Amino acid sequence: MAWTRNEMAAIAAEELNDGDYVNLGIGIPTLVANNLPDGVRVVLQSENGLLGMGPFPYEGEEDADLINAGKQTVTLLPGASIFDSTTSFGMIRGGHVKVAILGAMEVSGTGDLANWTIPGKMVKGMGGAMDLVAGTPRVVVLTDHTAKDGTPKIVNECSLPLTGRRVVDRIITNLAVFDIEPATANSAGKDDVGRPALMLTRLAPGTTVADIESRTDAAFAVRLEGAVA
């Protein structure tokens, strides 16, 4: 049974700590704001110039002038601030945002990310994704495991224009969680594999490793949480 989008967002929120500065991308990542663990308070940043966003507003309480980078209406918590996008991107490029939780069209097994355009389709701009993956120490991707046509979104190599190369640390889909681990060096100081390792660490209820293999292009190793070695 696949995880719902709120369950995916809750899994992403599990790794956040009190006081973290976090940027939420468009789509599923925005649900993280409504799924934070009890007692954990993070500072949500939006690249259009918001710091201290709260949950989504209740129906009828929306303020059309108060929106995030995805043009969704949001709320602000006490102490929040609003500023120009230049200041916002200075925060991102300066490494002051600890975690970016983003959507994806494709992710490679080595952590390459494609999430800003599809050739032939008009886009108004790349937004802040390239700055986020370059300036944020940890990047978590939230995405459906396959595209609408059933093709895998976790691939050997991205076919779409890249947002960043080897930038993703964790992938959370509706079926599984993967960590992308750095390549290790052998005793001679040379890279054994020459590329990061994609590691399956968690499965949605009722999902098997075979299910994931059939829906994933990229090769991966398995180290499930709670499994006995």
CSV table of C-alpha atoms in Angstrom, one decimal:
chain,number,residue,atom,x,y,z
A,1,MET,CA,0.0,0.0,0.0
A,2,ALA,CA,1.5,3.3,-1.1
A,3,TRP,CA,2.1,6.2,1.3
A,4,THR,CA,-0.2,9.2,0.9
A,5,ARG,CA,1.4,12.5,0.1
A,6,ASN,CA,0.8,13.6,3.7
A,7,GLU,CA,2.6,10.5,4.9
A,8,MET,CA,5.5,11.2,2.6
A,9,ALA,CA,5.7,14.7,4.0
A,10,ALA,CA,5.6,13.4,7.5
A,11,ILE,CA,8.5,11.1,6.8
A,12,ALA,CA,10.5,14.1,5.5
A,13,ALA,CA,9.6,16.1,8.6
A,14,GLU,CA,10.9,13.3,10.9
A,15,GLU,CA,14.5,14.4,10.3
A,16,LEU,CA,14.0,18.0,11.0
A,17,ASN,CA,15.2,19.4,14.3
A,18,ASP,CA,14.0,22.3,16.5
A,19,GLY,CA,15.3,25.5,15.1
A,20,ASP,CA,16.3,24.3,11.6
A,21,TYR,CA,15.9,26.7,8.7
A,22,VAL,CA,14.1,24.8,5.9
A,23,ASN,CA,13.0,25.6,2.4
A,24,LEU,CA,10.0,23.8,0.9
A,25,GLY,CA,9.7,23.4,-2.8
A,26,ILE,CA,6.5,23.4,-4.9
A,27,GLY,CA,4.1,20.5,-4.8
A,28,ILE,CA,4.3,17.7,-2.2
A,29,PRO,CA,7.1,19.4,-0.2
A,30,THR,CA,4.7,22.2,0.8
A,31,LEU,CA,2.8,19.6,2.9
A,32,VAL,CA,5.7,19.3,5.3
A,33,ALA,CA,4.5,22.5,7.0
A,34,ASN,CA,1.4,20.7,8.1
A,35,ASN,CA,3.1,17.5,9.2
A,36,LEU,CA,5.9,18.6,11.6
A,37,PRO,CA,6.4,16.3,14.6
A,38,ASP,CA,4.9,17.5,17.9
A,39,GLY,CA,7.3,19.8,19.7
A,40,VAL,CA,9.5,20.5,16.7
A,41,ARG,CA,9.5,24.1,15.5
A,42,VAL,CA,11.4,24.9,12.3
A,43,VAL,CA,11.8,28.2,10.5
A,44,LEU,CA,10.3,27.9,7.0
A,45,GLN,CA,11.9,30.0,4.3
A,46,SER,CA,10.5,30.8,0.8
A,47,GLU,CA,12.8,32.2,-1.9
A,48,ASN,CA,10.3,35.0,-2.8
A,49,GLY,CA,11.1,36.6,0.5
A,50,LEU,CA,9.4,35.0,3.5
A,51,LEU,CA,10.9,33.7,6.7
A,52,GLY,CA,8.8,32.1,9.4
A,53,MET,CA,5.9,30.6,7.4
A,54,GLY,CA,3.2,28.6,9.2
A,55,PRO,CA,0.7,26.0,8.0
A,56,PHE,CA,-1.6,26.5,5.1
A,57,PRO,CA,-4.6,28.8,6.0
A,58,TYR,CA,-8.0,27.4,6.6
A,59,GLU,CA,-10.5,27.8,3.8
A,60,GLY,CA,-12.0,31.3,3.9
A,61,GLU,CA,-9.0,32.7,5.8
A,62,GLU,CA,-6.6,33.1,2.9
A,63,ASP,CA,-4.8,36.3,2.2
A,64,ALA,CA,-4.2,36.6,-1.5
A,65,ASP,CA,-1.3,38.9,-0.9
A,66,LEU,CA,0.5,36.4,1.3
A,67,ILE,CA,1.9,33.7,-1.0
A,68,ASN,CA,5.0,31.4,-1.2
A,69,ALA,CA,7.2,30.9,-4.2
A,70,GLY,CA,4.7,28.5,-5.7
A,71,LYS,CA,2.0,31.2,-5.5
A,72,GLN,CA,0.1,29.3,-2.8
A,73,THR,CA,-1.5,31.3,0.0
A,74,VAL,CA,0.3,30.7,3.3
A,75,THR,CA,0.3,31.9,6.9
A,76,LEU,CA,3.0,33.6,8.9
A,77,LEU,CA,4.0,32.7,12.5
A,78,PRO,CA,4.7,35.4,15.2
A,79,GLY,CA,8.1,36.9,14.5
A,80,ALA,CA,8.0,36.1,10.8
A,81,SER,CA,9.5,38.6,8.3
A,82,ILE,CA,9.0,39.6,4.7
A,83,PHE,CA,11.8,41.0,2.5
A,84,ASP,CA,13.0,41.2,-1.1
A,85,SER,CA,14.1,38.2,-3.1
A,86,THR,CA,17.7,39.4,-3.2
A,87,THR,CA,18.0,39.0,0.6
A,88,SER,CA,16.3,35.7,0.3
A,89,PHE,CA,18.7,34.3,-2.2
A,90,GLY,CA,21.6,35.7,-0.2
A,91,MET,CA,20.4,33.5,2.7
A,92,ILE,CA,20.3,30.5,0.3
A,93,ARG,CA,23.6,31.1,-1.4
A,94,GLY,CA,25.3,31.8,1.9
A,95,GLY,CA,24.4,28.4,3.2
A,96,HIS,CA,22.1,29.7,5.9
A,97,VAL,CA,19.2,27.3,5.0
A,98,LYS,CA,20.0,23.9,6.4
A,99,VAL,CA,17.6,21.7,4.5
A,100,ALA,CA,15.8,22.0,1.1
A,101,ILE,CA,12.9,19.7,0.5
A,102,LEU,CA,12.1,19.7,-3.2
A,103,GLY,CA,10.0,17.9,-5.8
A,104,ALA,CA,11.5,16.1,-8.8
A,105,MET,CA,10.8,15.0,-12.4
A,106,GLU,CA,13.8,12.7,-12.3
A,107,VAL,CA,16.5,11.7,-9.9
A,108,SER,CA,19.6,9.7,-10.8
A,109,GLY,CA,21.1,6.9,-8.7
A,110,THR,CA,24.0,9.2,-8.0
A,111,GLY,CA,21.9,12.1,-6.8
A,112,ASP,CA,21.6,14.2,-10.0
A,113,LEU,CA,18.3,16.2,-9.9
A,114,ALA,CA,16.1,17.3,-12.7
A,115,ASN,CA,13.1,19.3,-11.5
A,116,TRP,CA,12.7,22.6,-13.4
A,117,THR,CA,11.8,22.1,-17.0
A,118,ILE,CA,10.7,19.6,-19.7
A,119,PRO,CA,12.0,20.4,-23.2
A,120,GLY,CA,9.3,21.8,-25.4
A,121,LYS,CA,7.1,23.0,-22.6
A,122,MET,CA,7.1,26.7,-21.7
A,123,VAL,CA,8.4,27.7,-18.3
A,124,LYS,CA,8.5,31.2,-16.9
A,125,GLY,CA,11.9,30.6,-15.2
A,126,MET,CA,13.9,28.1,-13.2
A,127,GLY,CA,12.9,29.6,-9.9
A,128,GLY,CA,15.3,29.0,-7.0
A,129,ALA,CA,15.9,25.3,-7.4
A,130,MET,CA,19.5,25.7,-8.7
A,131,ASP,CA,20.5,28.0,-5.9
A,132,LEU,CA,18.9,25.8,-3.3
A,133,VAL,CA,20.7,22.6,-4.4
A,134,ALA,CA,24.0,24.5,-4.6
A,135,GLY,CA,23.7,26.4,-1.3
A,136,THR,CA,21.9,24.1,1.0
A,137,PRO,CA,23.8,21.4,3.0
A,138,ARG,CA,21.1,18.8,2.8
A,139,VAL,CA,18.6,18.2,-0.1
A,140,VAL,CA,15.6,15.8,0.3
A,141,VAL,CA,13.4,15.0,-2.6
A,142,LEU,CA,9.7,14.1,-2.3
A,143,THR,CA,8.2,12.6,-5.5
A,144,ASP,CA,5.9,9.9,-6.8
A,145,HIS,CA,7.9,6.7,-7.5
A,146,THR,CA,6.8,6.7,-11.2
A,147,ALA,CA,5.5,9.3,-13.6
A,148,LYS,CA,1.8,9.3,-14.7
A,149,ASP,CA,2.7,7.0,-17.6
A,150,GLY,CA,4.3,4.5,-15.3
A,151,THR,CA,7.9,5.2,-16.2
A,152,PRO,CA,10.4,5.3,-13.4
A,153,LYS,CA,11.5,8.6,-11.9
A,154,ILE,CA,14.6,7.2,-10.2
A,155,VAL,CA,16.9,6.6,-13.2
A,156,ASN,CA,20.4,5.7,-14.1
A,157,GLU,CA,20.9,9.0,-15.8
A,158,CYS,CA,18.5,12.0,-16.0
A,159,SER,CA,17.2,12.6,-19.5
A,160,LEU,CA,15.9,16.1,-18.6
A,161,PRO,CA,17.9,19.2,-18.1
A,162,LEU,CA,19.7,19.1,-14.7
A,163,THR,CA,19.0,21.3,-11.7
A,164,GLY,CA,22.2,20.0,-10.1
A,165,ARG,CA,24.7,17.2,-10.2
A,166,ARG,CA,25.1,14.8,-7.2
A,167,VAL,CA,23.1,17.1,-4.9
A,168,VAL,CA,20.4,14.9,-3.5
A,169,ASP,CA,20.9,13.2,-0.1
A,170,ARG,CA,17.5,11.4,0.3
A,171,ILE,CA,14.6,10.4,-1.9
A,172,ILE,CA,11.2,9.8,-0.4
A,173,THR,CA,8.6,8.4,-2.8
A,174,ASN,CA,5.1,7.0,-2.2
A,175,LEU,CA,6.7,3.5,-2.1
A,176,ALA,CA,10.1,3.8,-0.5
A,177,VAL,CA,12.9,5.8,1.0
A,178,PHE,CA,16.4,5.9,-0.5
A,179,ASP,CA,19.6,7.4,0.9
A,180,ILE,CA,22.3,8.4,-1.5
A,181,GLU,CA,25.6,7.6,0.2
A,182,PRO,CA,29.0,9.0,-0.7
A,183,ALA,CA,31.4,6.8,-2.6
A,184,THR,CA,34.0,5.2,-0.4
A,185,ALA,CA,37.8,5.1,-0.9
A,186,ASN,CA,39.9,2.0,-0.7
A,187,SER,CA,43.2,1.6,1.2
A,188,ALA,CA,45.1,3.1,-1.7
A,189,GLY,CA,42.9,6.2,-1.4
A,190,LYS,CA,41.2,5.5,-4.7
A,191,ASP,CA,37.4,5.5,-5.2
A,192,ASP,CA,36.2,2.0,-5.2
A,193,VAL,CA,33.0,2.6,-7.2
A,194,GLY,CA,33.6,6.1,-8.6
A,195,ARG,CA,30.0,7.2,-7.7
A,196,PRO,CA,27.7,7.5,-4.8
A,197,ALA,CA,25.6,4.5,-3.7
A,198,LEU,CA,21.8,4.4,-3.8
A,199,MET,CA,20.6,2.6,-0.7
A,200,LEU,CA,17.0,1.5,-0.1
A,201,THR,CA,16.3,2.0,3.6
A,202,ARG,CA,12.5,1.9,4.0
A,203,LEU,CA,9.5,0.4,2.3
A,204,ALA,CA,5.8,1.5,2.3
A,205,PRO,CA,3.5,-1.0,4.0
A,206,GLY,CA,2.9,-4.0,1.8
A,207,THR,CA,5.6,-3.1,-0.7
A,208,THR,CA,8.4,-5.5,-1.4
A,209,VAL,CA,12.0,-5.1,-2.7
A,210,ALA,CA,10.9,-6.8,-5.9
A,211,ASP,CA,8.1,-4.1,-6.3
A,212,ILE,CA,10.8,-1.4,-6.1
A,213,GLU,CA,13.1,-3.2,-8.5
A,214,SER,CA,10.4,-3.4,-11.1
A,215,ARG,CA,9.7,0.4,-10.8
A,216,THR,CA,13.2,1.7,-10.5
A,217,ASP,CA,15.8,2.1,-13.3
A,218,ALA,CA,18.8,2.8,-11.1
A,219,ALA,CA,20.6,0.0,-9.4
A,220,PHE,CA,20.4,0.1,-5.6
A,221,ALA,CA,21.6,-1.8,-2.5
A,222,VAL,CA,19.3,-2.7,0.4
A,223,ARG,CA,19.6,-1.8,4.1
A,224,LEU,CA,16.2,-1.7,5.5
A,225,GLU,CA,15.6,0.1,8.8
A,226,GLY,CA,15.0,-2.4,11.6
A,227,ALA,CA,16.3,-5.4,9.6
A,228,VAL,CA,18.6,-7.8,11.4
A,229,ALA,CA,21.9,-8.3,9.7
